[in-house]
Structures are given as structure tokens and as C-alpha cells.
CSV table of C-alpha atoms and ligand atoms in Angstrom, one decimal:
chain,number,residue,atom,x,y,z
A,1,MET,CA,56.1,8.1,-48.5
A,2,MET,CA,53.7,6.6,-51.3
A,3,ALA,CA,50.6,5.2,-50.5
A,4,ALA,CA,50.7,1.0,-50.8
A,5,MET,CA,49.0,-0.5,-54.1
A,6,THR,CA,46.4,-2.6,-52.9
A,7,ARG,CA,46.6,-5.8,-54.4
A,8,SER,CA,44.6,-8.1,-51.8
A,9,ILE,CA,41.6,-7.9,-50.7
A,10,LEU,CA,39.5,-9.8,-47.9
A,11,PHE,CA,36.1,-9.5,-47.3
A,12,VAL,CA,34.8,-10.3,-43.8
A,13,CYS,CA,31.2,-10.6,-41.8
A,14,LEU,CA,30.2,-13.5,-38.9
A,15,GLY,CA,29.6,-16.4,-40.6
A,16,ASN,CA,31.2,-16.1,-43.9
A,17,ILE,CA,27.9,-17.8,-45.5
A,18,CYS,CA,26.0,-14.5,-46.6
A,19,ARG,CA,28.0,-10.9,-46.6
A,20,SER,CA,31.1,-11.4,-47.2
A,21,PRO,CA,30.9,-14.3,-50.1
A,22,SER,CA,28.3,-12.2,-51.7
A,23,ALA,CA,30.9,-9.5,-51.6
A,24,GLU,CA,33.3,-11.3,-53.0
A,25,ALA,CA,31.8,-12.5,-55.7
A,26,VAL,CA,30.9,-9.0,-56.5
A,27,PHE,CA,33.9,-7.8,-56.7
A,28,ARG,CA,35.3,-10.4,-58.5
A,29,GLY,CA,33.2,-9.6,-61.3
A,30,LEU,CA,33.7,-6.1,-61.2
A,31,ALA,CA,37.5,-6.3,-60.6
A,32,GLU,CA,37.6,-8.9,-63.3
A,33,GLY,CA,41.1,-8.6,-65.1
A,34,ARG,CA,42.5,-6.3,-62.7
A,35,GLY,CA,44.8,-9.0,-61.5
A,36,LEU,CA,44.0,-8.6,-57.6
A,37,GLU,CA,43.6,-11.2,-55.4
A,38,ILE,CA,39.8,-11.1,-54.1
A,39,ASP,CA,39.0,-13.4,-50.8
A,40,SER,CA,36.5,-13.6,-47.8
A,41,ALA,CA,36.4,-15.1,-44.3
A,42,GLY,CA,34.6,-15.3,-40.9
A,43,THR,CA,35.3,-13.7,-37.8
A,44,SER,CA,33.2,-16.4,-36.1
A,45,GLY,CA,34.7,-19.9,-37.8
A,46,TRP,CA,30.6,-21.5,-37.1
A,47,HIS,CA,30.7,-21.7,-40.7
A,48,ASP,CA,33.7,-23.5,-41.6
A,49,GLY,CA,34.0,-25.4,-45.1
A,50,HIS,CA,30.0,-24.9,-46.1
A,51,GLY,CA,28.9,-23.5,-48.6
A,52,SER,CA,27.1,-19.9,-48.3
A,53,ASP,CA,23.5,-19.8,-47.5
A,54,PRO,CA,21.3,-20.8,-50.0
A,55,ARG,CA,19.2,-17.6,-50.2
A,56,ALA,CA,22.3,-15.0,-50.9
A,57,SER,CA,23.3,-17.5,-53.6
A,58,ALA,CA,19.5,-17.3,-55.2
A,59,GLU,CA,19.9,-13.6,-54.9
A,60,ALA,CA,23.5,-14.0,-56.7
A,61,GLY,CA,22.1,-15.7,-58.8
A,62,ARG,CA,18.9,-13.6,-60.4
A,63,ARG,CA,22.2,-11.0,-60.8
A,64,GLY,CA,23.8,-13.5,-62.4
A,65,ILE,CA,26.4,-13.7,-60.2
A,66,ASP,CA,27.7,-17.4,-59.1
A,67,MET,CA,28.9,-18.5,-55.3
A,68,SER,CA,28.8,-21.8,-56.2
A,69,ALA,CA,32.8,-22.6,-55.2
A,70,ILE,CA,32.8,-20.3,-52.2
A,71,ARG,CA,33.7,-22.4,-49.0
A,72,SER,CA,33.4,-20.6,-45.4
A,73,ARG,CA,36.6,-20.0,-43.2
A,74,LYS,CA,37.4,-18.9,-40.7
A,75,VAL,CA,39.9,-15.2,-40.3
A,76,VAL,CA,43.6,-16.7,-39.3
A,77,ALA,CA,46.3,-14.5,-38.6
A,78,GLU,CA,48.2,-14.7,-42.0
A,79,ASP,CA,45.1,-13.0,-43.3
A,80,PHE,CA,46.7,-10.1,-41.5
A,81,THR,CA,49.6,-10.3,-44.0
A,82,ARG,CA,48.8,-11.8,-47.2
A,83,PHE,CA,46.4,-9.3,-47.3
A,84,ASP,CA,46.6,-5.4,-48.2
A,85,LEU,CA,42.9,-4.6,-47.1
A,86,ILE,CA,40.3,-6.4,-44.8
A,87,VAL,CA,36.6,-5.0,-45.6
A,88,ALA,CA,34.7,-5.3,-42.6
A,89,MET,CA,30.8,-5.2,-43.3
A,90,ASP,CA,29.6,-4.0,-39.9
A,91,ALA,CA,31.0,-2.2,-36.6
A,92,GLN,CA,31.1,-5.4,-34.6
A,93,ASN,CA,33.4,-7.3,-37.6
A,94,MET,CA,36.3,-4.4,-37.2
A,95,ARG,CA,36.2,-4.7,-33.3
A,96,ASP,CA,37.6,-8.4,-33.7
A,97,LEU,CA,39.2,-7.9,-36.6
A,98,GLN,CA,41.2,-5.2,-34.4
A,99,MET,CA,41.2,-7.6,-31.8
A,100,MET,CA,43.0,-10.4,-33.9
A,101,GLN,CA,44.8,-8.0,-35.4
A,102,PRO,CA,48.9,-9.6,-35.1
A,103,VAL,CA,51.6,-6.3,-33.7
A,104,GLY,CA,53.2,-4.9,-36.9
A,105,SER,CA,50.9,-6.7,-39.8
A,106,HIS,CA,50.4,-4.2,-42.9
A,107,ALA,CA,46.7,-5.0,-43.7
A,108,ARG,CA,44.3,-1.8,-43.9
A,109,LEU,CA,40.7,-2.3,-42.1
A,110,VAL,CA,37.9,-1.0,-43.0
A,111,LYS,CA,34.4,-0.9,-43.3
A,112,LEU,CA,32.9,-1.4,-46.8
A,113,LEU,CA,29.7,1.5,-46.4
A,114,ASP,CA,32.3,3.9,-46.0
A,115,TYR,CA,32.6,3.6,-49.6
A,116,ALA,CA,29.4,4.6,-49.5
A,117,PRO,CA,28.6,7.0,-47.7
A,118,GLU,CA,25.1,8.3,-50.0
A,119,LEU,CA,23.6,4.6,-48.6
A,120,GLY,CA,23.5,6.9,-45.3
A,121,LEU,CA,24.3,3.4,-43.1
A,122,SER,CA,27.2,2.6,-41.9
A,123,ASP,CA,26.9,-1.1,-41.1
A,124,VAL,CA,25.4,-3.5,-43.6
A,125,PRO,CA,22.6,-5.2,-42.1
A,126,ASP,CA,22.6,-8.7,-41.3
A,127,PRO,CA,20.7,-10.7,-43.6
A,128,TYR,CA,20.5,-14.3,-42.0
A,129,TYR,CA,18.2,-12.8,-39.3
A,130,GLU,CA,16.7,-10.0,-41.4
A,131,ASP,CA,16.0,-12.2,-44.4
A,132,ASN,CA,16.5,-8.8,-46.6
A,133,PHE,CA,19.0,-10.5,-49.5
A,134,PRO,CA,18.0,-8.3,-51.9
A,135,GLU,CA,18.3,-5.1,-50.6
A,136,VAL,CA,22.1,-6.5,-48.7
A,137,LEU,CA,22.9,-7.3,-52.3
A,138,ASP,CA,21.9,-4.2,-53.4
A,139,MET,CA,24.2,-2.1,-50.9
A,140,ILE,CA,27.0,-4.7,-51.4
A,141,GLU,CA,26.9,-4.0,-55.0
A,142,THR,CA,26.7,-0.2,-54.6
A,143,ALA,CA,29.6,-0.2,-51.9
A,144,CYS,CA,32.1,-2.9,-54.2
A,145,ALA,CA,31.8,-0.3,-57.3
A,146,ARG,CA,32.7,2.6,-55.1
A,147,LEU,CA,35.7,0.8,-53.8
A,148,LEU,CA,36.7,-0.4,-56.8
A,149,GLU,CA,37.3,3.0,-58.1
A,150,SER,CA,38.7,4.3,-55.1
A,151,LEU,CA,41.7,2.0,-56.2
B,1,4NP,P1,27.0,-13.4,-41.9
B,1,4NP,O1,25.0,-13.9,-41.9
B,1,4NP,O2,27.6,-12.7,-41.8
B,1,4NP,O3,26.5,-12.2,-43.1
B,1,4NP,O4,27.5,-14.4,-43.1
B,1,4NP,C1,25.5,-14.7,-40.5
B,1,4NP,C2,25.4,-16.3,-41.1
B,1,4NP,C3,25.1,-17.1,-40.0
B,1,4NP,C4,25.2,-16.5,-38.7
B,1,4NP,C5,25.3,-15.3,-38.2
B,1,4NP,C6,25.2,-14.3,-39.4
B,1,4NP,N1,24.8,-17.7,-37.4
B,1,4NP,O5,24.5,-17.0,-36.6
B,1,4NP,O6,25.1,-18.6,-37.9
């Protein structure tokens, strides 16, 4: 059977205010004109309706990436049928998504850094606590470029 085309991608982290909205904004820029549906969400819902962390927006802004329109939301069951690919930032996000995934839904779950093995890391570290936004943005930019190449 031919592999299904990837037309829609959801990036997921815990809070949906640091890593996954950064990935959404980076990937949106890279994939411009490709007609992909791109979004992000969090497993927790703790920051529902909030804008992204100002530290993430500031670092993205330094790289010419605008995150001002993004609002945090929780992952919902429909995401597993609406999106072809769901991209987790770390192993805990992946476990949470596996628990939430409705039986029979078609979304494929992957981890972002699986696309960039040269980084030697399997999880995007959580910058909310570590305050390492430039390092995290570097990883996200590298892996998003590789993800796009893989489609
Ligand atoms: P994110 O970072 O998952 O990359 O959006 C976090 C944001 C908020 C919290 C933890 C991580 N929090 O504990 O509120």
C-alpha cells in the first residue's frame, strides 16, 4: 500500500506556550506555500487561551518569526482524526498522546528530534524551567527543516 500523504501536522508539548508554538511558527515559515495545515496544542490545558511565553516569542522574534497570533489550547480527541501527523516534543508528551489517542484514529505519532538524530538528543528540553530558549529554538529549527524534507 502507498504511504498516505501528510497534509496536516500538529505539534504538541506540555503547556503549548513554549516548545510546540515555537515549532508551529518555525514550521509555518518553512512550509509556506505548501498548503499544509499546521497547528499546535498542549497535553495539559494549563494555559488554555494564553499567548505564548514572552521568552519564546522574543527569541522567535529575533529570528524573524512572529508568534503573536498563537493561543494555547489542549489536545482534543478530534485532533487524532483531523491531523495526519502529531509531533511530540518529548517522551512524556508521547506517552500522554498515546493514552489520549482514540482507537481507530489515523494520526501517526512521532517525536520531533527523531528527525534530527545528529543532535544526539531524543527530547526537546523544557525551556519553561531551564530558560534555554536560544538552544531550544536552534533544535526546533534544525528538526523542523528535516521534518519538512521528509514529507
Ligand atoms: P511547554 O513548556 O510545554 O514547552 O509549553 C511549559 C510551559 C508551562 C509549564 C511547563 C512547561 N507549566 O508547568 O506551566
